[in-house]
Amino acid sequence: MTTKKRYERPVIKRLESNMPAKFGGRSNFEAVTHIENIAVGELISRFGSPLFVISEKRIRKLYKQARQAFETRYPRVQFAWSYKTNYLSAVCNVYHQEGSWAEVVSGFEYDKAISNGVEGSKIIFNGPDKTEEDLKKAITNQSLIHIDHLEELYMLQEIARSTRQRPKVAIRVNMDTGVYPMWDRFGFNYENGQAWDALNKIMYSGNMDLMGLHTHIGTFMLSPSAYAVAASKLAQLARMVQQKYDHEIKYIDMGGGFASRNTLKGAYLPGQDTNPHFDDFAEAISSALINSDYRPKTPPLLILETGRALIDDAAWLLGTVIANKRLSDGKRTTIVDFGVNVLFTSFWYDHRISPAQPFTAYTEDTVMYGPLCMNIDVIRENVSMPLLNKGDYVVVHSVGAYNMTQWMQFITLRPKVIMIDTEGNPHVIRQNEVLANLSSMEQIPPHLATFEL
Amino acid sequence: MKIKKNIAVSENGFIFNPSSGESFSANPSGLEILNLLRQGHDKESILNHMGENYQTDSQTLERDLTDFIETARQYHLFEHEDE
Ligand SMILES: Cc1ncc(COP(=O)(O)O)c(C=O)c1O
């Protein structure tokens, strides 16, 4: 008896001779059958579906690429891992092992960095909502406090006076870098003189140490030249402080925001091919600093709070096809077992999605839906996919940034996250949620404890 | 349910309807079904044939075949009485 052939759904489609394919017929499909040499099917049968998979090897590789891009162009460079981008402790600790400090934006993230074992003096504390208690803790630990607004500056002065401790501070500066929309809601504005005013207030107070200058000009930035403008403006402020107070700024923190390999929604070309690399950003920033008129005895430390570009491409989301359907207008739809509650970034990106098993050259235009009973649950609005069967696996690429922090428990619970170590061994680094996790936070008033139907 | 006689189906799945000037393409399993339809097989017999040759279950086959025939019908590939 002959063995049966692999089944592929029969399809027929009309050839539209007058409509060239959007990308010149190029197909970027390749079955992704393995992640770091482990079969997708094996990962799913061991750990369930959907499943986030992170590669430790890839993280370290991306980090080394970024570090090298900057260190070959500027003498003193320090990365600080942006916790909000992915604060799973295993992930943070890979960056810390590589030498990264921590960058946090809330009291909770601050405590997480401390509990991961980061020294207080290597934590950068950003964000507009630091409580008095947060600030006291950060001052005692000699953390670097980046002031966002005048109320915070006054609160710090007050604490410094009453506790006789000297806070180590920087200010966050926002500015026009030629990129719109301009992020002007955080920090002090450069052009209208707010930033200079805040620096004078700090220097006059006499009870704080002005350590650095900080900016974060946006996220998923595609324009290295905007960083050059920002670096020049910070260097200019540093020079003004040096001239007026004979005080050296110890570091310039350029924030995060470098684009990953993802494709923004609506972009015409895939981000894989077009987005700038670390080298482009490093060249823009380093040249601007080196060519500036700020000439202290020691060049300021260049701090980078890169998040997305260091983790996005080191993680995948594996999932399973639940069903295929046709809409009333004949359009094909595929329902997968992960929704926008798990893959939050499908609101921003046209994620690249690959089948995890071999397929023929036939493709179909498909809408890819998640399993939530909600209209918003669209993973890809229009994607040309090979023919997927119920039970087939898919691999979503570049999902490491912001999903494992912005995901939510909504209709479905959050899945497991595993990390494959550099030897190829998978480790669960976050368990999937169960009903008991949710129930443990709820309380039922006695009169609502029982009912009869 | 019969494919129109003048419709040309090539070995590699290229389909041409000379009366409308439209062309179509089918994947290998789609091509196999088109050929069975041309030979006059009915749905039942196509299901049996596919079930014997492919790794899948009869429910999936039934659903996919219905969808396939429906699409081909919308493309006006069948003889009149079935349109
Ligand atoms: C202050 C600050 N630093 C760093 C980051 C990390 O940015 P990204 O992930 O775009 O590199 C952010 C993110 O918004 C931020 O607000």
Coordinates of C-alpha atoms in Angstrom, one line a residue, chain B residues 28-71:
Chain B
P28 CA -2.2 20.2 -6.8
S29 CA -5.2 19.0 -4.7
G30 CA -7.4 21.5 -6.4
L31 CA -6.2 20.3 -9.8
E32 CA -6.9 16.7 -8.8
I33 CA -10.5 17.6 -7.9
L34 CA -11.0 19.5 -11.1
N35 CA -9.9 16.6 -13.2
L36 CA -12.2 14.2 -11.2
L37 CA -15.0 16.6 -11.9
R38 CA -14.2 16.7 -15.6
Q39 CA -14.3 12.9 -15.6
G40 CA -17.8 13.1 -14.2
H41 CA -17.2 12.0 -10.7
D42 CA -19.7 13.2 -8.1
K43 CA -19.0 14.7 -4.7
E44 CA -19.2 11.3 -2.9
S45 CA -16.8 9.6 -5.2
I46 CA -14.3 12.5 -5.0
L47 CA -14.5 12.4 -1.2
N48 CA -13.7 8.7 -1.3
H49 CA -10.8 9.2 -3.7
M50 CA -9.3 12.0 -1.7
G51 CA -9.7 10.2 1.6
E52 CA -7.8 7.2 0.2
N53 CA -4.9 9.4 -1.1
Y54 CA -4.4 12.1 1.5
Q55 CA -3.6 12.3 5.2
T56 CA -6.7 13.9 6.5
D57 CA -10.1 13.2 8.0
S58 CA -13.4 13.0 6.2
Q59 CA -14.9 16.1 8.0
T60 CA -12.1 18.3 6.8
L61 CA -12.4 16.9 3.3
E62 CA -16.1 17.4 3.1
R63 CA -15.8 21.0 4.3
D64 CA -12.9 21.9 2.0
L65 CA -14.5 20.2 -1.0
T66 CA -17.8 22.1 -0.5
D67 CA -15.9 25.3 -0.3
F68 CA -13.8 24.5 -3.4
I69 CA -16.9 23.7 -5.5
E70 CA -18.7 26.8 -4.3
T71 CA -15.7 28.9 -5.4

